[in-house]
PDB file of C-alpha atoms in Angstrom:
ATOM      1  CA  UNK A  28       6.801   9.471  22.236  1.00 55.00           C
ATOM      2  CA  UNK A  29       3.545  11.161  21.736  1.00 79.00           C
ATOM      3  CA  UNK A  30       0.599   9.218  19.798  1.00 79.00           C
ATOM      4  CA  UNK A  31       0.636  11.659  17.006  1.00 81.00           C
ATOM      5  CA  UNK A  32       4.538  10.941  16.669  1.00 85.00           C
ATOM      6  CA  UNK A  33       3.702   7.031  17.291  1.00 87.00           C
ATOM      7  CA  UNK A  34       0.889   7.034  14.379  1.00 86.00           C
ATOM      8  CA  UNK A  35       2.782   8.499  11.923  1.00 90.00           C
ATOM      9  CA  UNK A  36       6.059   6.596  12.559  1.00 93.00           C
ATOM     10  CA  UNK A  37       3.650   3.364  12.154  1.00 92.00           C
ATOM     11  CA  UNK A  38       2.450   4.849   8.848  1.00 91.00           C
ATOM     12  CA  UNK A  39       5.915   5.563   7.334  1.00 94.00           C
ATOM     13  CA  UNK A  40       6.960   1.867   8.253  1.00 95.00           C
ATOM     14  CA  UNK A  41       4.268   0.360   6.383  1.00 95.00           C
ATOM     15  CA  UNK A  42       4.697   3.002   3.531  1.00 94.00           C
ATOM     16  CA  UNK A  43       8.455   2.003   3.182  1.00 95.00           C
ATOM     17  CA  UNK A  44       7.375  -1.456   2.965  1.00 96.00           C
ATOM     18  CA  UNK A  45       5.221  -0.982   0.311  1.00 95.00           C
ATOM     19  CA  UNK A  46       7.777   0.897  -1.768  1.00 93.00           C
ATOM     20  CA  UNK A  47      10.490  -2.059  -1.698  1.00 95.00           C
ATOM     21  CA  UNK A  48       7.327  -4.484  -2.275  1.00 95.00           C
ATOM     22  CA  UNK A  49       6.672  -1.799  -5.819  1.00 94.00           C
ATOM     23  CA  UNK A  50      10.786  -1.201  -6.715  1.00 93.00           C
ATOM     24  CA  UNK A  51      13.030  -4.295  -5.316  1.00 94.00           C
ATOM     25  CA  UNK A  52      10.771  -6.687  -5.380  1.00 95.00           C
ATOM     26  CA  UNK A  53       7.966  -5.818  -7.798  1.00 94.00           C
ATOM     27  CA  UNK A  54       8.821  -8.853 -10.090  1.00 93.00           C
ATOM     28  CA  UNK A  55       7.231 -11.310  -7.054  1.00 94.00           C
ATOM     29  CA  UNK A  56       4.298  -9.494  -6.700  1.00 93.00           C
ATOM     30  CA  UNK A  57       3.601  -9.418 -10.198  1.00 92.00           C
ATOM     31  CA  UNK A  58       4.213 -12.936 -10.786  1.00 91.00           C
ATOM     32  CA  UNK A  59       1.487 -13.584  -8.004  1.00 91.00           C
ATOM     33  CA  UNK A  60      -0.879 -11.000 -10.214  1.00 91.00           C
ATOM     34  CA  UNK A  61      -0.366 -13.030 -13.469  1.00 90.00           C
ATOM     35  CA  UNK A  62      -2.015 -15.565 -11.497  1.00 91.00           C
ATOM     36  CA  UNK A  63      -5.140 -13.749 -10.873  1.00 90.00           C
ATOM     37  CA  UNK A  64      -7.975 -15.906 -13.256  1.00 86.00           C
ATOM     38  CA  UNK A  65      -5.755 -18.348 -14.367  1.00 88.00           C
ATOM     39  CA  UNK A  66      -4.619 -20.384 -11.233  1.00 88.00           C
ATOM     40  CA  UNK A  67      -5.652 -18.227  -8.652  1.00 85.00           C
ATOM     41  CA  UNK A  68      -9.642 -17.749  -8.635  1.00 87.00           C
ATOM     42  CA  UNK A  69     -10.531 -13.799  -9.285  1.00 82.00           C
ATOM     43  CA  UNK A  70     -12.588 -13.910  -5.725  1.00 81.00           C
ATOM     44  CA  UNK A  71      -8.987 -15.341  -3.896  1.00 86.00           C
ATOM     45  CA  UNK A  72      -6.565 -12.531  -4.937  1.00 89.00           C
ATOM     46  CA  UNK A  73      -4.607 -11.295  -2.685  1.00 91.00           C
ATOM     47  CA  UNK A  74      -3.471  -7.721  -0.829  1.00 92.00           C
ATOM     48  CA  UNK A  75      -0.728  -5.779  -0.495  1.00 94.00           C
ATOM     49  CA  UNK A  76       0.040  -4.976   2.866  1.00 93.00           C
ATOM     50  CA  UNK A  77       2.814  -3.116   4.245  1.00 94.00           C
ATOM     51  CA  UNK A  78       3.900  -4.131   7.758  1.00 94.00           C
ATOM     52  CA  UNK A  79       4.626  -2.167  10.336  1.00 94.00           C
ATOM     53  CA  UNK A  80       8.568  -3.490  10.276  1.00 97.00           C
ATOM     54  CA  UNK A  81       9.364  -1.288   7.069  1.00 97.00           C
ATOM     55  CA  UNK A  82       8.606  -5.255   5.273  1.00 96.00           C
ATOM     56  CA  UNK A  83       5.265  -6.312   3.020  1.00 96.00           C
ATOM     57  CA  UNK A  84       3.663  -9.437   2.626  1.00 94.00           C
ATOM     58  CA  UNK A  85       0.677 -10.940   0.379  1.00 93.00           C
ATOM     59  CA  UNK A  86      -1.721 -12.293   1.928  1.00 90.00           C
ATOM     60  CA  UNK A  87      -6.108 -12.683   2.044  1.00 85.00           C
ATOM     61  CA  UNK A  88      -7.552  -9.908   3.859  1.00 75.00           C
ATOM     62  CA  UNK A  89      -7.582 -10.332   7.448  1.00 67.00           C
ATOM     63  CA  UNK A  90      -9.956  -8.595   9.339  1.00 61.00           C
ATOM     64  CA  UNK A  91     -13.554  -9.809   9.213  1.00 56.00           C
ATOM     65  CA  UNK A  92     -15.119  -7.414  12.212  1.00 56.00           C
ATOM     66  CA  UNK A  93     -16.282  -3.772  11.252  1.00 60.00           C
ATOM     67  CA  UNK A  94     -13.983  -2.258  13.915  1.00 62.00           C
ATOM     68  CA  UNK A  95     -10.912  -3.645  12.785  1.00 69.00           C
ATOM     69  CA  UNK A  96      -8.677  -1.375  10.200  1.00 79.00           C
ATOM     70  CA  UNK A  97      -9.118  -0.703   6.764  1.00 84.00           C
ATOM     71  CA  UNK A  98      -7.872  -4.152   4.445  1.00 87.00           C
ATOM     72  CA  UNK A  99      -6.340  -3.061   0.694  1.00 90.00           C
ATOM     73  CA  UNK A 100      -7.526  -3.539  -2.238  1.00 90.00           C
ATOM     74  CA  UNK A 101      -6.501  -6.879  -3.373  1.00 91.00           C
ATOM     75  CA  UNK A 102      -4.190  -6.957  -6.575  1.00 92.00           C
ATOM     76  CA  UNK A 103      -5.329  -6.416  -9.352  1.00 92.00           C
ATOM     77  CA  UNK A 104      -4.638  -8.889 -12.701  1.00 92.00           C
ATOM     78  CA  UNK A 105      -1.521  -8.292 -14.293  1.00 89.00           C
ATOM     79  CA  UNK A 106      -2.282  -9.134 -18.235  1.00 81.00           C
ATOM     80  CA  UNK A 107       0.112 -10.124 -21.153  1.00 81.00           C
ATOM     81  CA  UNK A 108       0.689  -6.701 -22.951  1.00 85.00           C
ATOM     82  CA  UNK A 109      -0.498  -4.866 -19.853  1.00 85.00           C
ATOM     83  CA  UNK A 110       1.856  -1.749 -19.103  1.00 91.00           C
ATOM     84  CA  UNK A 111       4.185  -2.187 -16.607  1.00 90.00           C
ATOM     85  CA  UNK A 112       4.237   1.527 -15.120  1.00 90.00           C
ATOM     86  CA  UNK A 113      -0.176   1.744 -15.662  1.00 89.00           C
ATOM     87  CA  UNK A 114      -0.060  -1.567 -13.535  1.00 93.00           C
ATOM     88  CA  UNK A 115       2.154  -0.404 -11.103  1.00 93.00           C
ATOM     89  CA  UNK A 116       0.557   3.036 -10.638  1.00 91.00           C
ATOM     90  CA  UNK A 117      -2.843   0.898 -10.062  1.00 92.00           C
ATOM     91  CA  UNK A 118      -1.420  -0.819  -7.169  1.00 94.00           C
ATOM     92  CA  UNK A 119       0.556   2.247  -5.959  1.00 92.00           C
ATOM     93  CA  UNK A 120      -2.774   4.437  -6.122  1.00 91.00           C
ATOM     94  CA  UNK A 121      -4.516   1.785  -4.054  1.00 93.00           C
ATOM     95  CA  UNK A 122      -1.803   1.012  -1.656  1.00 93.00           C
ATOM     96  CA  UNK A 123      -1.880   4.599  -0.842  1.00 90.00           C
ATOM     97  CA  UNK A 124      -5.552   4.831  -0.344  1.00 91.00           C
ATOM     98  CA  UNK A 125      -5.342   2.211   1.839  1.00 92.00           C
ATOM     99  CA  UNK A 126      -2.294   3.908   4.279  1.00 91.00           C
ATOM    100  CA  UNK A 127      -4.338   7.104   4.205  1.00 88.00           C
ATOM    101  CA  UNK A 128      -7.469   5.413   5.233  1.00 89.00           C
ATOM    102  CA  UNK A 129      -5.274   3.592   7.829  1.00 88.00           C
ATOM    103  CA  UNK A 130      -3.726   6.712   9.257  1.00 86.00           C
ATOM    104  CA  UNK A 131      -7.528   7.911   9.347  1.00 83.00           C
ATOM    105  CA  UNK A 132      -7.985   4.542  11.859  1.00 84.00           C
ATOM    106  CA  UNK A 133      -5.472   5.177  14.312  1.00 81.00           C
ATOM    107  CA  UNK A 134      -5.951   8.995  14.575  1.00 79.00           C
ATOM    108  CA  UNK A 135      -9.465   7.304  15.750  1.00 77.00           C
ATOM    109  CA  UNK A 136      -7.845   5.565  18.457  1.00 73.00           C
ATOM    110  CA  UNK A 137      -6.954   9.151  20.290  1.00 69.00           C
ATOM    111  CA  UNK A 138      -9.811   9.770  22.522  1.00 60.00           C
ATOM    112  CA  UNK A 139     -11.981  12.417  23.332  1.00 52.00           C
ATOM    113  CA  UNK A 140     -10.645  12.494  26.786  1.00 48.00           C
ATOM    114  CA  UNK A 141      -7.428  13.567  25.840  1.00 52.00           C
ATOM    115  CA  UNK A 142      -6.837  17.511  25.304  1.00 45.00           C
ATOM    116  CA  UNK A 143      -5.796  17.947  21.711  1.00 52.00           C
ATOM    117  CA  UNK A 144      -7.917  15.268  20.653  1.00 49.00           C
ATOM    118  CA  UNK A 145      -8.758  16.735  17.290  1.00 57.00           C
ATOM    119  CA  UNK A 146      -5.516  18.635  16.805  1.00 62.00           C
ATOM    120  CA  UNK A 147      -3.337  15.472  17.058  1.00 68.00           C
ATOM    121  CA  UNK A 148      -6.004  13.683  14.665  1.00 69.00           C
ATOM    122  CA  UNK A 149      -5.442  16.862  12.054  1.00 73.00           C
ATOM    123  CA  UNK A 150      -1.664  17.003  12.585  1.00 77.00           C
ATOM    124  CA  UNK A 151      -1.028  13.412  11.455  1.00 76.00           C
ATOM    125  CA  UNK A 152      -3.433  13.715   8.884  1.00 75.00           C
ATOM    126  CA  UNK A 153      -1.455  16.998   7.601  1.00 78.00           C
ATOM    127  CA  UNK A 154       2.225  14.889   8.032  1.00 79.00           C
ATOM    128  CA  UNK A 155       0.466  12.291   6.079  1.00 78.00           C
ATOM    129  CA  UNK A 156      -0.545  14.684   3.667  1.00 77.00           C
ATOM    130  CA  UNK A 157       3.327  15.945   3.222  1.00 76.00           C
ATOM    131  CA  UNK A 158       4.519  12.562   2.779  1.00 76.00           C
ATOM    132  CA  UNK A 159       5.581  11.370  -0.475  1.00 66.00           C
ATOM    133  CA  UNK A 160       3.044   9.809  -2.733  1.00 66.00           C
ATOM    134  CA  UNK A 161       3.663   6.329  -3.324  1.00 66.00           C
ATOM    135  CA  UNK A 162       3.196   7.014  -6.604  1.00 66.00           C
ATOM    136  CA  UNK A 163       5.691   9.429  -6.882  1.00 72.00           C
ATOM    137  CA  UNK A 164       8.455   6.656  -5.447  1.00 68.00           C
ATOM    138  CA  UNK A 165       7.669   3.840  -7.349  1.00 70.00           C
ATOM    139  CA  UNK A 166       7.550   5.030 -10.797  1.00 62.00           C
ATOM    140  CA  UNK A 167       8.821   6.824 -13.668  1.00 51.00           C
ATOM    141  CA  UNK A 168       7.576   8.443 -16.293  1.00 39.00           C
ATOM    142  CA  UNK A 169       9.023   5.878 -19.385  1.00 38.00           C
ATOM    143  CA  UNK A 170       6.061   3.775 -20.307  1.00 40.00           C
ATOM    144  CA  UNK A 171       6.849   0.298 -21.230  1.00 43.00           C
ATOM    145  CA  UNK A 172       4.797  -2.759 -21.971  1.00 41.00           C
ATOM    146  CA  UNK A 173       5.728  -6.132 -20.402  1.00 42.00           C
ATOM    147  CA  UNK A 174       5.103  -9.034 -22.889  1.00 40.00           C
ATOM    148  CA  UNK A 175       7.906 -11.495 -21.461  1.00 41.00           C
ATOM    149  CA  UNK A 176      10.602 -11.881 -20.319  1.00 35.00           C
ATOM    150  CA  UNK A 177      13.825  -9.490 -20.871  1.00 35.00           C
ATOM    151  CA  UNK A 178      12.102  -6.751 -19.677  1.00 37.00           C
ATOM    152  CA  UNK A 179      10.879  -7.584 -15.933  1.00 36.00           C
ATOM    153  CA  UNK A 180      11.094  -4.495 -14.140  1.00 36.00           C
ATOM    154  CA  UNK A 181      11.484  -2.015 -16.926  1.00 35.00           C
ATOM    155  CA  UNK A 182      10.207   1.657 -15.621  1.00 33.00           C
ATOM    156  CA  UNK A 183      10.667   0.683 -12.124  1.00 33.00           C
ATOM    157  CA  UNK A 184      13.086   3.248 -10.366  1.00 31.00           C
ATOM    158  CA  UNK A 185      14.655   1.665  -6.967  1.00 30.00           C
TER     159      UNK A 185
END
């Protein structure tokens, strides 16, 4: 399997583990974002990551060297009367910034010894480019506004 192939298969794991963290189980994450000010301190939040087994996890940022990859954003607050599908395209939006930027990392890791150096770093930047927007997966276009409970999940296409 080439590196190209390798880099993007890595990138479509942690993508599909970010949509089932934003569609099946977007009501855990946004419990944990409630918490944001109340009991979690604003400066503790927590990220978003999508692992490379197609699974997701919350957890602190990780990587405290300049070499290592890109973190995510951490979550932002989920408020009473905030919209579901605005909150969720937040977090979408920055989840995919982050898998961009991390597809931008590993193409780094091809070196300049090898002979398509810069055409295997702009072909899986152009499949990365074709894939589906998170965006586009984890949301639809009804807006609803979560203010308790009965509607958990409302807007949120699996």
């Amino acid at each position: 399997m080439g590196k190209v192939h390798a880099a993007f298969q890595e990138f479509q794991h942690r993508r599909d583990g970010l949509i089932k963290a934003l569609t099946a189980n977007l009501d855990t994450i946004i419990e944990e974002a409630k918490k944001i000010g109340k009991e979690t301190p604003y400066d503790q939040r927590k990220c978003l990551w999508g692992l490379e087994d197609k699974s997701w996890e919350l957890r602190h940022a990780a990587y405290p060297c300049s070499e290592a990859p890109p973190q995510p954003e951490p979550l932002p607050p989920f408020e009473e009367g905030m919209s579901l599908i605005q909150w969720t395209r937040i977090v979408a939006d920055f989840s995919y910034a982050w898998l961009a930027t991390f597809s931008a990392y590993l193409s780094s890791s091809f070196t300049l010894e090898e002979s398509c150096w810069r055409m295997d770093g702009k072909q899986l930047m152009v499949l990365v480019a074709d894939a589906t927007v998170l965006l586009k997966k984890t949301t639809s276009r009804r807006h609803t506004t979560v203010s308790g409970a009965g509607q958990r999940g409302a807007g949120v296409v699996a």
